[in-house]
Amino acid sequence: MDPNVLKTPPAFGQIHVSDCVEGMAELPAGCIDLVFADPPFNIGYTYDVYDDSLESDEYIQWSESWIRGVHRVLADDGAFWLAIGDEYAAELKVLAQQIGFQCRSWVIWYYTFGVHCKYKFTRSHAHLFHFVKDAKHFKFNADDPAVRVPSARQLVYNDRRANSKGRMPDDTWILRPQDLPYGFTADEDIWYFPRVAGTFKERAGFHGCQMPEQLLGRIIRACSDPGDKVLDPFSGSATTVAVAKKLGREFISFEMSEEYVSLGTERLEQIRVGDPLTGAADPLRSAPATNGKKNETKAEKLAREEERQRWATQQVGPQLEFQFETLRSMTDGELINAFREIHDGHSVDRVLLDPVLSERLESACRRISEREPAASLRQRLIELRASGSLTAEGIHTERPTTIPTTTLERFSYAAELAWATLVQRYPEHSLDDIFTDPKLLSEFDREAVMHAADADPLTLRWCATQLRSWANVAREHQPGADEPERSSPKFSAAKKWTTTSGPSSKTGSAKGGLYQVLAQDDSVLFVGETSDFSVRFGDQLASESAERFWRNEAGGQPKVRTALIQDATGPERRLAMCQWLQENPATSRNLVSLWKDLFEIQ
């Protein structure tokens, strides 16, 4: 190629498979208004294609190369935000300043679900540096209501002298919200947003390091305008560009992993400009409270929530300008129109179980009515479908939910474990009740993801619906009185349960069948079926929380017995499991009633 011929710059609105240094080199100088970078921390994290264990000097040198690239492409009045851990926060701050940036703010992001440490204080924060090129000329939307916060005069003293626009955040030290649940506000430069754990509905599911959408929303609103260009050099889970798209910004990102690019692009295709950000902007709604009793009743939980709401109303109620027309229930017609607006051809089940579509539905409903609880709206939508009202209004759902059967079979065990746990907690609730009530659904997600960290919430929820169908089919195919009884599967001797405990054939290839998870006293805790013992045990013991769960259940190291069922299909394996559970129903973690009599839990 003629070196004098200019290359076509990478297109905006895309995630590009490219090293960010090479990708930024192809962008025109000064073309970007806001950069948010969450680079690898060099702490040995396992990425798809990147080595996160560089020598310190090599990491600093690499960081210098990409930060210089950011400085070149950033507009003179642009902003550069850098997220980094403790290990290199000081070094990269100094390095960025040597390159030509000036630090406007050093924000501490406090998150929950920090990694537990045995011999030091548990880390639950990251550093967010706000850099600019020119300290006297930079974009910062100080008057944006989404950036400003209520002042003490407004919230506490109800002082008429208070600025109606609120105030800018200031520096402060705070207690954790769990320790002082009503004493924390998000108006400081120590920002509380929960880390995106596996149980959170905004979890993309394919990348372990993910920023909350609300955190990115604050930064993008403060440092850019609609139509501005936002760059993320390290796309990862694609959260930066997802939020940028929702907020009406142009965007571009680079990512070395082809798989992450493919999955991130799929995430972007499901987003429309104007979609609400996932996750609660209010920190108190962003993570489960920890001050309730472990086994409190539903009534006690409701009373505690009402007390929290009463407290919040007393604090901010006098300052709110209520729109009284929204304090009413929606009519059926309004709910049908809200569903029409967001369903995008999908069924009611898909809308209620898909975190993205569910958020869109709630947002559309809230624009009409803020009074009716989400659980009530979801239940009414189910009733409208059952009555034929949606079809009568010309709403057709042509788009099927296509989750591969292999994926559903792979993670079905996690859905059953989560479902069984909620049935034990709330025996009066059916699966439909669980999926209708957002609070119960969140509990289901937390339990399921603990057992299947690599699965996303939609997949796990859909697994539960499939379990119901599979169990029904298995029960219907039980042998009749005039049919010969099938022989019971023959289980192997018990051995220590690890990711490599599965049997193998003479050729060394893994096979499928049934397995029993045993306690120390050899009582059966759980019976499962799988097409591949190696994959199932790897999934089921993938996380520390799952291993800890089974150790607690077993009273020590759990054991396992396996029963090979050669060349069996999924329905055949489930039929064998159904038969075994009907004969041996004393497992503690199976939803035995599902496999014995579906109507007992409906």
mmCIF file of N, CA, C and O in Angstrom, residues 413-418 420-421 447-448 450-452 497-498 515-521 523-528 536-560 587-591:
data_model
loop_
_atom_site.group_PDB
_atom_site.id
_atom_site.type_symbol
_atom_site.label_atom_id
_atom_site.label_comp_id
_atom_site.label_asym_id
_atom_site.label_seq_id
_atom_site.Cartn_x
_atom_site.Cartn_y
_atom_site.Cartn_z
ATOM 1 N N TYR A 413 -29.283 -27.418 36.415
ATOM 2 C CA TYR A 413 -29.078 -27.756 37.827
ATOM 3 C C TYR A 413 -29.120 -26.511 38.706
ATOM 4 O O TYR A 413 -29.651 -26.537 39.830
ATOM 5 N N ALA A 414 -28.538 -25.390 38.213
ATOM 6 C CA ALA A 414 -28.502 -24.151 39.000
ATOM 7 C C ALA A 414 -29.897 -23.581 39.172
ATOM 8 O O ALA A 414 -30.244 -23.059 40.242
ATOM 9 N N ALA A 415 -30.703 -23.672 38.118
ATOM 10 C CA ALA A 415 -32.081 -23.193 38.220
ATOM 11 C C ALA A 415 -32.863 -24.022 39.229
ATOM 12 O O ALA A 415 -33.662 -23.479 40.014
ATOM 13 N N GLU A 416 -32.655 -25.351 39.229
ATOM 14 C CA GLU A 416 -33.373 -26.187 40.193
ATOM 15 C C GLU A 416 -32.936 -25.883 41.627
ATOM 16 O O GLU A 416 -33.763 -25.812 42.540
ATOM 17 N N LEU A 417 -31.635 -25.709 41.850
ATOM 18 C CA LEU A 417 -31.151 -25.392 43.190
ATOM 19 C C LEU A 417 -31.733 -24.070 43.686
ATOM 20 O O LEU A 417 -32.153 -23.946 44.843
ATOM 21 N N ALA A 418 -31.774 -23.062 42.813
ATOM 22 C CA ALA A 418 -32.322 -21.762 43.201
ATOM 23 C C ALA A 418 -33.813 -21.861 43.463
ATOM 24 O O ALA A 418 -34.332 -21.315 44.451
ATOM 25 N N ALA A 420 -35.549 -24.531 44.309
ATOM 26 C CA ALA A 420 -35.780 -25.295 45.534
ATOM 27 C C ALA A 420 -35.543 -24.445 46.776
ATOM 28 O O ALA A 420 -36.277 -24.534 47.769
ATOM 29 N N THR A 421 -34.517 -23.590 46.732
ATOM 30 C CA THR A 421 -34.229 -22.719 47.874
ATOM 31 C C THR A 421 -35.382 -21.764 48.135
ATOM 32 O O THR A 421 -35.793 -21.554 49.279
ATOM 33 N N GLU A 447 -29.323 -16.757 44.012
ATOM 34 C CA GLU A 447 -29.086 -18.167 44.305
ATOM 35 C C GLU A 447 -28.568 -18.908 43.075
ATOM 36 O O GLU A 447 -27.640 -19.713 43.166
ATOM 37 N N ALA A 448 -29.159 -18.656 41.917
ATOM 38 C CA ALA A 448 -28.782 -19.391 40.710
ATOM 39 C C ALA A 448 -27.370 -19.070 40.262
ATOM 40 O O ALA A 448 -26.600 -19.969 39.906
ATOM 41 N N MET A 450 -24.909 -18.078 41.997
ATOM 42 C CA MET A 450 -23.926 -18.650 42.909
ATOM 43 C C MET A 450 -23.484 -20.034 42.428
ATOM 44 O O MET A 450 -22.333 -20.425 42.583
ATOM 45 N N HIS A 451 -24.409 -20.778 41.813
ATOM 46 C CA HIS A 451 -24.109 -22.131 41.360
ATOM 47 C C HIS A 451 -23.678 -22.191 39.903
ATOM 48 O O HIS A 451 -23.176 -23.225 39.459
ATOM 49 N N ALA A 452 -23.867 -21.123 39.153
ATOM 50 C CA ALA A 452 -23.500 -21.118 37.732
ATOM 51 C C ALA A 452 -23.002 -19.723 37.376
ATOM 52 O O ALA A 452 -23.718 -18.938 36.754
ATOM 53 N N TRP A 497 -15.580 -35.090 45.829
ATOM 54 C CA TRP A 497 -16.160 -34.373 44.688
ATOM 55 C C TRP A 497 -15.265 -33.218 44.291
ATOM 56 O O TRP A 497 -15.070 -32.267 45.047
ATOM 57 N N THR A 498 -14.710 -33.290 43.106
ATOM 58 C CA THR A 498 -13.896 -32.218 42.537
ATOM 59 C C THR A 498 -14.329 -32.026 41.090
ATOM 60 O O THR A 498 -15.193 -32.750 40.574
ATOM 61 N N TYR A 515 -25.740 -38.259 38.738
ATOM 62 C CA TYR A 515 -24.748 -38.159 39.816
ATOM 63 C C TYR A 515 -25.458 -37.750 41.098
ATOM 64 O O TYR A 515 -26.494 -37.085 41.072
ATOM 65 N N GLN A 516 -24.888 -38.205 42.212
ATOM 66 C CA GLN A 516 -25.390 -37.860 43.535
ATOM 67 C C GLN A 516 -24.310 -37.087 44.281
ATOM 68 O O GLN A 516 -23.163 -37.530 44.338
ATOM 69 N N VAL A 517 -24.677 -35.956 44.846
ATOM 70 C CA VAL A 517 -23.786 -35.219 45.732
ATOM 71 C C VAL A 517 -24.107 -35.656 47.155
ATOM 72 O O VAL A 517 -25.269 -35.601 47.589
ATOM 73 N N LEU A 518 -23.088 -36.097 47.882
ATOM 74 C CA LEU A 518 -23.282 -36.693 49.196
ATOM 75 C C LEU A 518 -22.667 -35.843 50.298
ATOM 76 O O LEU A 518 -21.638 -35.192 50.107
ATOM 77 N N ALA A 519 -23.309 -35.915 51.469
ATOM 78 C CA ALA A 519 -22.753 -35.288 52.665
ATOM 79 C C ALA A 519 -21.712 -36.218 53.282
ATOM 80 O O ALA A 519 -21.494 -37.344 52.814
ATOM 81 N N GLN A 520 -21.084 -35.753 54.359
ATOM 82 C CA GLN A 520 -20.078 -36.567 55.022
ATOM 83 C C GLN A 520 -20.670 -37.869 55.564
ATOM 84 O O GLN A 520 -19.982 -38.889 55.641
ATOM 85 N N ASP A 521 -21.951 -37.842 55.952
ATOM 86 C CA ASP A 521 -22.584 -39.058 56.477
ATOM 87 C C ASP A 521 -23.210 -39.908 55.374
ATOM 88 O O ASP A 521 -23.989 -40.822 55.658
ATOM 89 N N SER A 523 -25.496 -39.174 53.271
ATOM 90 C CA SER A 523 -26.856 -38.815 52.866
ATOM 91 C C SER A 523 -26.798 -38.053 51.545
ATOM 92 O O SER A 523 -25.848 -37.327 51.260
ATOM 93 N N VAL A 524 -27.835 -38.237 50.717
ATOM 94 C CA VAL A 524 -27.845 -37.622 49.388
ATOM 95 C C VAL A 524 -28.358 -36.190 49.501
ATOM 96 O O VAL A 524 -29.475 -35.961 49.971
ATOM 97 N N LEU A 525 -27.533 -35.242 49.055
ATOM 98 C CA LEU A 525 -27.922 -33.836 49.065
ATOM 99 C C LEU A 525 -28.613 -33.424 47.775
ATOM 100 O O LEU A 525 -29.569 -32.648 47.792
ATOM 101 N N PHE A 526 -28.140 -33.953 46.656
ATOM 102 C CA PHE A 526 -28.653 -33.498 45.361
ATOM 103 C C PHE A 526 -28.396 -34.576 44.330
ATOM 104 O O PHE A 526 -27.342 -35.243 44.340
ATOM 105 N N VAL A 527 -29.356 -34.769 43.443
ATOM 106 C CA VAL A 527 -29.211 -35.676 42.312
ATOM 107 C C VAL A 527 -29.357 -34.864 41.037
ATOM 108 O O VAL A 527 -30.301 -34.084 40.896
ATOM 109 N N GLY A 528 -28.432 -35.031 40.118
ATOM 110 C CA GLY A 528 -28.483 -34.304 38.861
ATOM 111 C C GLY A 528 -28.227 -35.212 37.679
ATOM 112 O O GLY A 528 -27.767 -36.351 37.833
ATOM 113 N N ARG A 536 -20.127 -30.501 33.728
ATOM 114 C CA ARG A 536 -21.047 -30.204 34.815
ATOM 115 C C ARG A 536 -20.300 -29.943 36.125
ATOM 116 O O ARG A 536 -20.569 -28.962 36.820
ATOM 117 N N PHE A 537 -19.343 -30.796 36.464
ATOM 118 C CA PHE A 537 -18.633 -30.600 37.720
ATOM 119 C C PHE A 537 -17.779 -29.338 37.667
ATOM 120 O O PHE A 537 -17.616 -28.640 38.678
ATOM 121 N N GLY A 538 -17.243 -29.037 36.488
ATOM 122 C CA GLY A 538 -16.496 -27.784 36.341
ATOM 123 C C GLY A 538 -17.373 -26.574 36.545
ATOM 124 O O GLY A 538 -16.974 -25.590 37.179
ATOM 125 N N ASP A 539 -18.615 -26.630 36.021
ATOM 126 C CA ASP A 539 -19.567 -25.535 36.218
ATOM 127 C C ASP A 539 -20.019 -25.437 37.670
ATOM 128 O O ASP A 539 -20.071 -24.359 38.262
ATOM 129 N N GLN A 540 -20.364 -26.589 38.241
ATOM 130 C CA GLN A 540 -21.004 -26.582 39.545
ATOM 131 C C GLN A 540 -20.046 -26.218 40.668
ATOM 132 O O GLN A 540 -20.472 -25.765 41.729
ATOM 133 N N LEU A 541 -18.745 -26.368 40.433
ATOM 134 C CA LEU A 541 -17.740 -26.030 41.443
ATOM 135 C C LEU A 541 -16.846 -24.891 40.968
ATOM 136 O O LEU A 541 -15.703 -24.759 41.409
ATOM 137 N N ALA A 542 -17.381 -24.043 40.069
ATOM 138 C CA ALA A 542 -16.545 -23.018 39.438
ATOM 139 C C ALA A 542 -16.193 -21.869 40.370
ATOM 140 O O ALA A 542 -15.161 -21.232 40.210
ATOM 141 N N SER A 543 -17.044 -21.563 41.328
ATOM 142 C CA SER A 543 -16.821 -20.387 42.166
ATOM 143 C C SER A 543 -16.559 -20.792 43.606
ATOM 144 O O SER A 543 -16.979 -21.865 44.064
ATOM 145 N N GLU A 544 -15.869 -19.917 44.329
ATOM 146 C CA GLU A 544 -15.610 -20.167 45.739
ATOM 147 C C GLU A 544 -16.911 -20.222 46.532
ATOM 148 O O GLU A 544 -17.044 -21.013 47.472
ATOM 149 N N SER A 545 -17.885 -19.381 46.164
ATOM 150 C CA SER A 545 -19.149 -19.374 46.893
ATOM 151 C C SER A 545 -19.884 -20.697 46.723
ATOM 152 O O SER A 545 -20.513 -21.199 47.670
ATOM 153 N N ALA A 546 -19.829 -21.300 45.522
ATOM 154 C CA ALA A 546 -20.476 -22.586 45.305
ATOM 155 C C ALA A 546 -19.784 -23.685 46.101
ATOM 156 O O ALA A 546 -20.440 -24.528 46.728
ATOM 157 N N GLU A 547 -18.452 -23.695 46.088
ATOM 158 C CA GLU A 547 -17.720 -24.690 46.868
ATOM 159 C C GLU A 547 -18.035 -24.548 48.355
ATOM 160 O O GLU A 547 -18.220 -25.545 49.066
ATOM 161 N N ARG A 548 -18.094 -23.308 48.830
ATOM 162 C CA ARG A 548 -18.404 -23.074 50.241
ATOM 163 C C ARG A 548 -19.820 -23.548 50.564
ATOM 164 O O ARG A 548 -20.062 -24.125 51.626
ATOM 165 N N PHE A 549 -20.762 -23.319 49.643
ATOM 166 C CA PHE A 549 -22.136 -23.785 49.837
ATOM 167 C C PHE A 549 -22.179 -25.290 50.040
ATOM 168 O O PHE A 549 -22.818 -25.790 50.976
ATOM 169 N N TRP A 550 -21.502 -26.024 49.165
ATOM 170 C CA TRP A 550 -21.568 -27.480 49.251
ATOM 171 C C TRP A 550 -20.798 -28.007 50.460
ATOM 172 O O TRP A 550 -21.200 -29.027 51.043
ATOM 173 N N ARG A 551 -19.726 -27.358 50.840
ATOM 174 C CA ARG A 551 -19.026 -27.780 52.064
ATOM 175 C C ARG A 551 -19.923 -27.598 53.282
ATOM 176 O O ARG A 551 -19.960 -28.444 54.180
ATOM 177 N N ASN A 552 -20.655 -26.486 53.325
ATOM 178 C CA ASN A 552 -21.582 -26.254 54.439
ATOM 179 C C ASN A 552 -22.700 -27.299 54.446
ATOM 180 O O ASN A 552 -23.096 -27.805 55.496
ATOM 181 N N GLU A 553 -23.237 -27.595 53.257
ATOM 182 C CA GLU A 553 -24.305 -28.577 53.165
ATOM 183 C C GLU A 553 -23.828 -29.968 53.571
ATOM 184 O O GLU A 553 -24.557 -30.741 54.193
ATOM 185 N N ALA A 554 -22.589 -30.293 53.179
ATOM 186 C CA ALA A 554 -22.068 -31.640 53.410
ATOM 187 C C ALA A 554 -21.468 -31.815 54.800
ATOM 188 O O ALA A 554 -21.182 -32.941 55.205
ATOM 189 N N GLY A 555 -21.251 -30.723 55.524
ATOM 190 C CA GLY A 555 -20.567 -30.823 56.805
ATOM 191 C C GLY A 555 -19.091 -31.117 56.638
ATOM 192 O O GLY A 555 -18.461 -31.734 57.495
ATOM 193 N N GLY A 556 -18.530 -30.674 55.550
ATOM 194 C CA GLY A 556 -17.126 -30.931 55.217
ATOM 195 C C GLY A 556 -16.994 -31.098 53.725
ATOM 196 O O GLY A 556 -17.796 -30.581 52.941
ATOM 197 N N GLN A 557 -15.980 -31.837 53.301
ATOM 198 C CA GLN A 557 -15.761 -32.073 51.878
ATOM 199 C C GLN A 557 -16.879 -32.943 51.301
ATOM 200 O O GLN A 557 -17.102 -34.066 51.754
ATOM 201 N N PRO A 558 -17.650 -32.447 50.315
ATOM 202 C CA PRO A 558 -18.717 -33.275 49.730
ATOM 203 C C PRO A 558 -18.136 -34.423 48.910
ATOM 204 O O PRO A 558 -17.014 -34.361 48.408
ATOM 205 N N LYS A 559 -18.946 -35.453 48.768
ATOM 206 C CA LYS A 559 -18.565 -36.618 47.968
ATOM 207 C C LYS A 559 -19.543 -36.750 46.805
ATOM 208 O O LYS A 559 -20.592 -36.112 46.774
ATOM 209 N N VAL A 560 -19.186 -37.615 45.868
ATOM 210 C CA VAL A 560 -20.033 -37.779 44.685
ATOM 211 C C VAL A 560 -20.040 -39.238 44.255
ATOM 212 O O VAL A 560 -19.041 -39.962 44.416
ATOM 213 N N THR A 587 -33.794 -36.279 49.297
ATOM 214 C CA THR A 587 -32.693 -35.350 49.051
ATOM 215 C C THR A 587 -33.066 -33.983 49.605
ATOM 216 O O THR A 587 -34.229 -33.597 49.620
ATOM 217 N N SER A 588 -32.059 -33.229 50.036
ATOM 218 C CA SER A 588 -32.342 -31.942 50.689
ATOM 219 C C SER A 588 -32.315 -30.758 49.743
ATOM 220 O O SER A 588 -32.831 -29.691 50.069
ATOM 221 N N ARG A 589 -31.716 -30.921 48.564
ATOM 222 C CA ARG A 589 -31.543 -29.771 47.678
ATOM 223 C C ARG A 589 -32.215 -29.918 46.329
ATOM 224 O O ARG A 589 -32.172 -29.005 45.519
ATOM 225 N N ASN A 590 -32.827 -31.054 46.041
ATOM 226 C CA ASN A 590 -33.644 -31.163 44.828
ATOM 227 C C ASN A 590 -35.035 -30.611 45.086
ATOM 228 O O ASN A 590 -35.515 -30.606 46.216
ATOM 229 N N LEU A 591 -35.674 -30.172 44.034
ATOM 230 C CA LEU A 591 -37.078 -29.799 44.124
ATOM 231 C C LEU A 591 -37.871 -31.066 43.821
ATOM 232 O O LEU A 591 -38.385 -31.271 42.714
#
